[in-house]
Coordinates of C-alpha atoms in Angstrom, one line a residue:
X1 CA 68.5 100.7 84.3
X2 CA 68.6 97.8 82.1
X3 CA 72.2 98.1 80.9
X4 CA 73.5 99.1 84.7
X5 CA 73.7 95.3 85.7
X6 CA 75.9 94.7 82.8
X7 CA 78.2 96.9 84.4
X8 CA 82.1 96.0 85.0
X9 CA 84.0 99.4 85.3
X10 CA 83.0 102.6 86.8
X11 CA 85.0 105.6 85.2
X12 CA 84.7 108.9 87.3
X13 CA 85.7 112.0 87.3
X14 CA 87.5 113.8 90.2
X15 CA 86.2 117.6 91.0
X16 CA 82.7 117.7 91.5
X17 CA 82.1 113.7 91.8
X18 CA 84.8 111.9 94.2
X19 CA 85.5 115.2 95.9
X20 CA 82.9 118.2 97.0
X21 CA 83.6 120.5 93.3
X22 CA 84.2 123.3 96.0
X23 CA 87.7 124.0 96.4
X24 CA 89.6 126.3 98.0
X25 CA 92.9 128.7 97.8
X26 CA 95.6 126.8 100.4
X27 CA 98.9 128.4 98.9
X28 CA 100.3 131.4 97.0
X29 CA 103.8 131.2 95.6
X30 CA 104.6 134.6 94.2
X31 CA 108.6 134.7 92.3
X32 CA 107.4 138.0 90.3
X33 CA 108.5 141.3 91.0
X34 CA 104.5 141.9 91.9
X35 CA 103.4 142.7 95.1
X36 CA 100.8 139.2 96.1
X37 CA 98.0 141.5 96.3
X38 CA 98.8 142.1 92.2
X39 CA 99.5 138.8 91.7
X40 CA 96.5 137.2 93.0
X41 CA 95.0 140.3 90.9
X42 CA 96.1 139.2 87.1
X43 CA 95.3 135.2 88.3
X44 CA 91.8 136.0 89.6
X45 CA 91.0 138.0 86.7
X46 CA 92.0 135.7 84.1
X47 CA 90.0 133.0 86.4
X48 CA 86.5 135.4 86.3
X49 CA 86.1 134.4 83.2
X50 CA 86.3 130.5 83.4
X51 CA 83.8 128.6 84.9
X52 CA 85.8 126.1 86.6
X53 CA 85.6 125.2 90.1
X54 CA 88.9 126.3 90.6
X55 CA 88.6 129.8 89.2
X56 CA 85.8 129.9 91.4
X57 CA 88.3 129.2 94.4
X58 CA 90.6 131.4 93.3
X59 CA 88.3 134.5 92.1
X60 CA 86.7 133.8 95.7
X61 CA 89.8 134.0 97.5
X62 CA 90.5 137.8 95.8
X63 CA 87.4 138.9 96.6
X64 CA 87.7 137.4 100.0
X65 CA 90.7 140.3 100.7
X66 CA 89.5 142.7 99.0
X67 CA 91.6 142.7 95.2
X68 CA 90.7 144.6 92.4
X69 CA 90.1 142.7 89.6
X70 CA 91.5 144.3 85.8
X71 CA 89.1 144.2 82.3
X72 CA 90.4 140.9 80.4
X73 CA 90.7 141.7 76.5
X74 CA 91.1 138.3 74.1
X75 CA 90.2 136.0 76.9
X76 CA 90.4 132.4 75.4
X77 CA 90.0 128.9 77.1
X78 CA 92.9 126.0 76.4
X79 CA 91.3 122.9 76.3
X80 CA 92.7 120.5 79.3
X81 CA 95.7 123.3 80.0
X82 CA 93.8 126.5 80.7
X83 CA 93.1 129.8 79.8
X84 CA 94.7 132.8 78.3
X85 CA 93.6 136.5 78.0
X86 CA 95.8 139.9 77.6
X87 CA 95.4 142.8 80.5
X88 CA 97.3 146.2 79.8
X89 CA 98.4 145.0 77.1
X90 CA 100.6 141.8 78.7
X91 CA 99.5 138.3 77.6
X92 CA 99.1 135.4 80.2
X93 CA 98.6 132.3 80.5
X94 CA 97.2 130.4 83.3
X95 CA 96.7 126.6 84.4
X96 CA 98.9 123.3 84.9
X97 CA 102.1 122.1 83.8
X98 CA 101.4 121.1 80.5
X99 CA 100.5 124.9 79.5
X100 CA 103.9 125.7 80.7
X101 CA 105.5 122.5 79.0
X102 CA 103.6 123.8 75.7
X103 CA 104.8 127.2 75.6
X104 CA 108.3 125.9 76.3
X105 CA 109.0 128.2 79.4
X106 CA 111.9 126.9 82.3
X107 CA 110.4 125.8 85.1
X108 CA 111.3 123.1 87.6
X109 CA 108.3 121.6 89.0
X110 CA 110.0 120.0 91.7
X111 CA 108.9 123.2 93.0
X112 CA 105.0 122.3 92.9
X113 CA 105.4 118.3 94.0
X114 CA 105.7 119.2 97.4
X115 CA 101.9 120.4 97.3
X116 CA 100.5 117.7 94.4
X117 CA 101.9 115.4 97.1
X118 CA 99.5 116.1 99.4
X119 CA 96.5 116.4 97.1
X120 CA 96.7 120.2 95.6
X121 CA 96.0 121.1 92.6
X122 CA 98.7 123.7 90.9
X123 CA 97.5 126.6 88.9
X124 CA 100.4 128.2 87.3
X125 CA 100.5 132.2 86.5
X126 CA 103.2 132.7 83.1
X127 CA 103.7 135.3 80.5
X128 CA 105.3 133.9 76.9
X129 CA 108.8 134.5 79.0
X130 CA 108.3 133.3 82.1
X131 CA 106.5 131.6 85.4
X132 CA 105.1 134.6 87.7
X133 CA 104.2 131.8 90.3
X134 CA 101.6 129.4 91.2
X135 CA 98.4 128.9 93.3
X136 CA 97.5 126.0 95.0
X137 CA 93.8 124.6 95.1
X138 CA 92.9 122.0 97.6
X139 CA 89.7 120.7 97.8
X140 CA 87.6 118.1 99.9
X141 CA 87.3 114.3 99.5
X142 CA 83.2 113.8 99.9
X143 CA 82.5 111.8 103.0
X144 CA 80.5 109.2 101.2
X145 CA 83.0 108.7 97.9
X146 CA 85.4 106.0 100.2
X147 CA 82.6 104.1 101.3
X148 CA 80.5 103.9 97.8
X149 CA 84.4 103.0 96.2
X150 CA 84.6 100.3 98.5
X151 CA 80.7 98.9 98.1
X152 CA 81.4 99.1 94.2
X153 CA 84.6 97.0 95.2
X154 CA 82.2 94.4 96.6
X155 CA 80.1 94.4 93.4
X156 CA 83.5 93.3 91.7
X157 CA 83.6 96.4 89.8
X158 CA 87.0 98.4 88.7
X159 CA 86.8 102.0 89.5
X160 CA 89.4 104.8 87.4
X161 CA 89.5 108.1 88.4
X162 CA 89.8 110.3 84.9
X163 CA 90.5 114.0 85.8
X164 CA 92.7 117.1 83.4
X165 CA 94.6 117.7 87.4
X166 CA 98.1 116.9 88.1
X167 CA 98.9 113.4 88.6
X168 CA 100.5 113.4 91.8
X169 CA 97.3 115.5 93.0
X170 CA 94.9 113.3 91.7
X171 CA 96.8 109.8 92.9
X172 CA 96.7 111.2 96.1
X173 CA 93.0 111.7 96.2
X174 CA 92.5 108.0 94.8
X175 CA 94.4 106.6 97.3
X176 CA 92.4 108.3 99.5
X177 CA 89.0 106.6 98.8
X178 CA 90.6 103.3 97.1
X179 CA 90.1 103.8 93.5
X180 CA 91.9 101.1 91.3
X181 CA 93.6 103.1 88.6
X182 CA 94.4 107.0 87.6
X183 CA 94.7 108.8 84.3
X184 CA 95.6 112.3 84.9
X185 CA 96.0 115.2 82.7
X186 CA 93.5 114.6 80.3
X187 CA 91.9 116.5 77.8
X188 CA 87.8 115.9 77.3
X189 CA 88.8 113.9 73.8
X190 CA 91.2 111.7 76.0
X191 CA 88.5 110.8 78.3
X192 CA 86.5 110.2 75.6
X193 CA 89.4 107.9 73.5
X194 CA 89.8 106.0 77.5
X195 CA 85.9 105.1 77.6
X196 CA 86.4 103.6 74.2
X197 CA 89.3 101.7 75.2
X198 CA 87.8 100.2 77.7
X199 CA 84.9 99.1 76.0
X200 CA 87.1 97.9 73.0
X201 CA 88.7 95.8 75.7
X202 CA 85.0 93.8 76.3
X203 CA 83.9 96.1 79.5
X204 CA 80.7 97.6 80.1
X205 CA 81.4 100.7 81.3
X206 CA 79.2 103.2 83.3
X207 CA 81.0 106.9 83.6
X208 CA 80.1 109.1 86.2
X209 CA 81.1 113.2 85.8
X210 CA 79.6 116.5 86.6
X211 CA 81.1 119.0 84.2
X212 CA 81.2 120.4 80.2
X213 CA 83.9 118.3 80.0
X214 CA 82.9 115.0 81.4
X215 CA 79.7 115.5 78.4
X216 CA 81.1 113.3 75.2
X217 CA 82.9 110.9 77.6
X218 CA 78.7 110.6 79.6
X219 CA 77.4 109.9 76.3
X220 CA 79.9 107.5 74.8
X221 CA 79.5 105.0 78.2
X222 CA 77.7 102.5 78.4
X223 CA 75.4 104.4 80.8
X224 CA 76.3 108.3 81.7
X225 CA 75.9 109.2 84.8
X226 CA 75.4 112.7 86.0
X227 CA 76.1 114.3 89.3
X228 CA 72.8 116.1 90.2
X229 CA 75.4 119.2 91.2
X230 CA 76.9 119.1 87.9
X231 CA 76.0 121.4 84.5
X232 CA 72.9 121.0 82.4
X233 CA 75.1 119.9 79.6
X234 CA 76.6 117.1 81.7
X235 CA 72.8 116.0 82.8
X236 CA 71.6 115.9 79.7
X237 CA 74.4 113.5 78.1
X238 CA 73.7 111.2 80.4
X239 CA 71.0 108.5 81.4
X240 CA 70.9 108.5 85.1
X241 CA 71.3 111.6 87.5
X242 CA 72.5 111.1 91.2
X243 CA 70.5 113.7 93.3
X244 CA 72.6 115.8 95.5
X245 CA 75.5 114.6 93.3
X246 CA 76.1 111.9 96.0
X247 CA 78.1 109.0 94.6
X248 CA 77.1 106.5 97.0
X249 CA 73.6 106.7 95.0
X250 CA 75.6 105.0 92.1
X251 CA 75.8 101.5 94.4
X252 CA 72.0 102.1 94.8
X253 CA 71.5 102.3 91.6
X254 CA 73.2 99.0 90.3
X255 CA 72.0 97.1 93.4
X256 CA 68.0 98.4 91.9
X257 CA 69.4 97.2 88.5
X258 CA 70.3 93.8 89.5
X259 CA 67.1 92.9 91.6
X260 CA 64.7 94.7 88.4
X261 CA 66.9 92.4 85.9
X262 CA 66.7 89.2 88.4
X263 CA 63.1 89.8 89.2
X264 CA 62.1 89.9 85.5
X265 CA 63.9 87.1 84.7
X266 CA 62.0 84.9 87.5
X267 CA 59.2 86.3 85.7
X268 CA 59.5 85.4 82.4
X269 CA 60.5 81.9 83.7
X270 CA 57.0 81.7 85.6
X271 CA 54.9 82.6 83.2
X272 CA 56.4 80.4 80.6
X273 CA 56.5 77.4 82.7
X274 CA 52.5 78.4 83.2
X275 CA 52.3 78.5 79.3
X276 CA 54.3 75.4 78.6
X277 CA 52.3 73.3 81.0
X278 CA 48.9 75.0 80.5
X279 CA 48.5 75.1 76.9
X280 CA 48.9 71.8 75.8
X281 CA 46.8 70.6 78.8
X282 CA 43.8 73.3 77.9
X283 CA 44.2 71.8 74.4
X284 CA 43.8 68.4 75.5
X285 CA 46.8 67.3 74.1
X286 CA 47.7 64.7 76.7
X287 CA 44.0 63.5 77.4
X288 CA 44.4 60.2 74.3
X289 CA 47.0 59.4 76.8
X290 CA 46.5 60.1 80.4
X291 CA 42.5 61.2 79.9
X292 CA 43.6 64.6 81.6
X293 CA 41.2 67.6 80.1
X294 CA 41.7 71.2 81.8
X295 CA 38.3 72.8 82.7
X296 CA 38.2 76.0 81.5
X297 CA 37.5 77.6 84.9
X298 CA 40.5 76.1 86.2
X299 CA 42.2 77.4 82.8
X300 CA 41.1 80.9 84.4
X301 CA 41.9 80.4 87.9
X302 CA 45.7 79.3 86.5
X303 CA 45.9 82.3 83.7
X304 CA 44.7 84.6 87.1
X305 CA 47.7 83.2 89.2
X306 CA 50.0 83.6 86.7
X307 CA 49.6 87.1 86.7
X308 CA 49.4 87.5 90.7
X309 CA 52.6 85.7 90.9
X310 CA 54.5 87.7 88.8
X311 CA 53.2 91.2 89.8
X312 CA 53.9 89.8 93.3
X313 CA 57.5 88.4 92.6
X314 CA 57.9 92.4 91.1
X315 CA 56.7 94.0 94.5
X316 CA 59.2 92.3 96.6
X317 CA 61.5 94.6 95.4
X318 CA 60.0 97.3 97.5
X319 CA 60.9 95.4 100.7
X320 CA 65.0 95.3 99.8
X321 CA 67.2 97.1 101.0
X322 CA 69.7 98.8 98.9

């Protein structure tokens, strides 16, 4: 609460804190020799094992229709690209475009930009030889995140969207809502290197983020701040939790931090004014002068109102409105 005033640049994260964190299967784009009912099968299995929004949205999808799902052997999660696990035998790999960049495979994502255009996020099905298709994953802008971007605009504070999605997705959801700038594909150590760079550059930064991910980059801020819907791990890095996980809080929050910080400023000029004035006076340091003593009931009266002006300059904080 202290350090929140301080604050000139609001880093947040996009699943789970600009939009709702509850996405859903829009598009299937099979080019294997699979049926889509198989498809959907190896990518939702491979998903059941992550705990990602977006397996979630995938996983659901499958067992929406009805799909089998297959055992996973040597299931493993790629940092910022992924996730990888063998069934029957095969290896796959599933996630973005850098996963596919990585493992060198052909693929011409001009194929995907049509979707990312319009806010989707791709999730891209591959063996070591070759794309089996892609997924898309939309998912909903939260009705208050416009409204708090713009209020934080009025507090003259820069908001970045950090997020490991596709660039063209995640742009498209920042221009949604207004956000200032966008840094896309990034792995939890970039968004932790971006906090720093920020804060290297002279800006206090608060970072707000809901996920496993989001945690070093929450505890590197200035002040972390955690969406109430979010993981424990998330929570605990960070110093203030948004109930609900709703973003507008956030304005709240700095608007509280500013009066508390104002109000004890007034304060400690008050009482020190009391102090400078009083002391010497009870003293009877000007009384060779001017003949002024203080009277030691005034003295009490004066040391009383002291206090009842500054505990009542505190409660008028109740009586704003955030």
């Amino acid at each position: 609460l202290e350090k929140l005033h301080k604050v000139d640049t609001v880093v947040v994260d996009k699943t789970g804190t600009i939009t709702i964190g509850k996405p859903t299967l829009v598009d299937i784009k099979n080019l294997s020799d699979k049926s889509d009912d198989d498809f959907i099968s190896v990518l939702a299995s491979l998903e059941k094992k992550s705990e990602h929004p977006i397996a979630h949205a995938i996983t659901g999808y499958a067992e929406s229709k009805n799909i089998a799902l297959n055992p996973v052997s040597a299931f493993e999660g790629l940092q910022g690209r992924g996730i990888q696990g063998s069934i029957d035998g095969v290896e796959y790999f599933a996630g973005n475009a850098k996963l596919v960049k990585d493992l060198n495979i052909a693929f011409d994502t001009k194929a995907i930009e049509q979707f990312t255009a319009q806010g989707k996020t791709p999730v891209i099905l591959a063996t070591k030889q070759k794309v089996l298709g892609f997924v898309m994953v939309a998912d909903e802008v939260k009705a208050e995140s416009k409204q708090a971007v713009a209020d934080l605009h009025k507090l003259k504070i820069r908001v970045v969207m950090l997020t490991g999605d596709d660039e063209k997705a995640a742009r498209y959801i920042a221009s949604l809502v207004g956000i200032d700038d966008v840094v896309a594909h990034v792995l939890p150590q970039d968004k932790l290197e971006k906090i720093k760079g920020l804060q290297m550059e002279g800006r206090v930064v608060a970072m707000a983020g809901d996920g496993v991910n989001d945690a070093p980059a929450l505890a590197q801020a200035d002040v972390g701040i955690a969406m109430g819907t979010g993981t424990d791990v998330a929570i605990e890095s960070a110093g203030i939790t948004l109930l609900h996980g709703d973003i507008s809080k956030l304005v709240k929050a700095i608007k509280l931090s500013r009066m508390t910080m104002s109000g004890i400023k007034q304060n400690l000029f008050w009482a020190f004014i009391y102090n400078i004035v009083g002391i010497p006076l009870a003293a009877g340091a000007f009384y060779p002068i001017f003949g002024w003593l203080l009277n030691p009931v005034f003295a009490g009266l004066a040391m009383a109102f002291s206090s009842v002006s500054v505990v009542s300059n505190s409660l008028r904080i109740k009586t704003k409105k955030l």
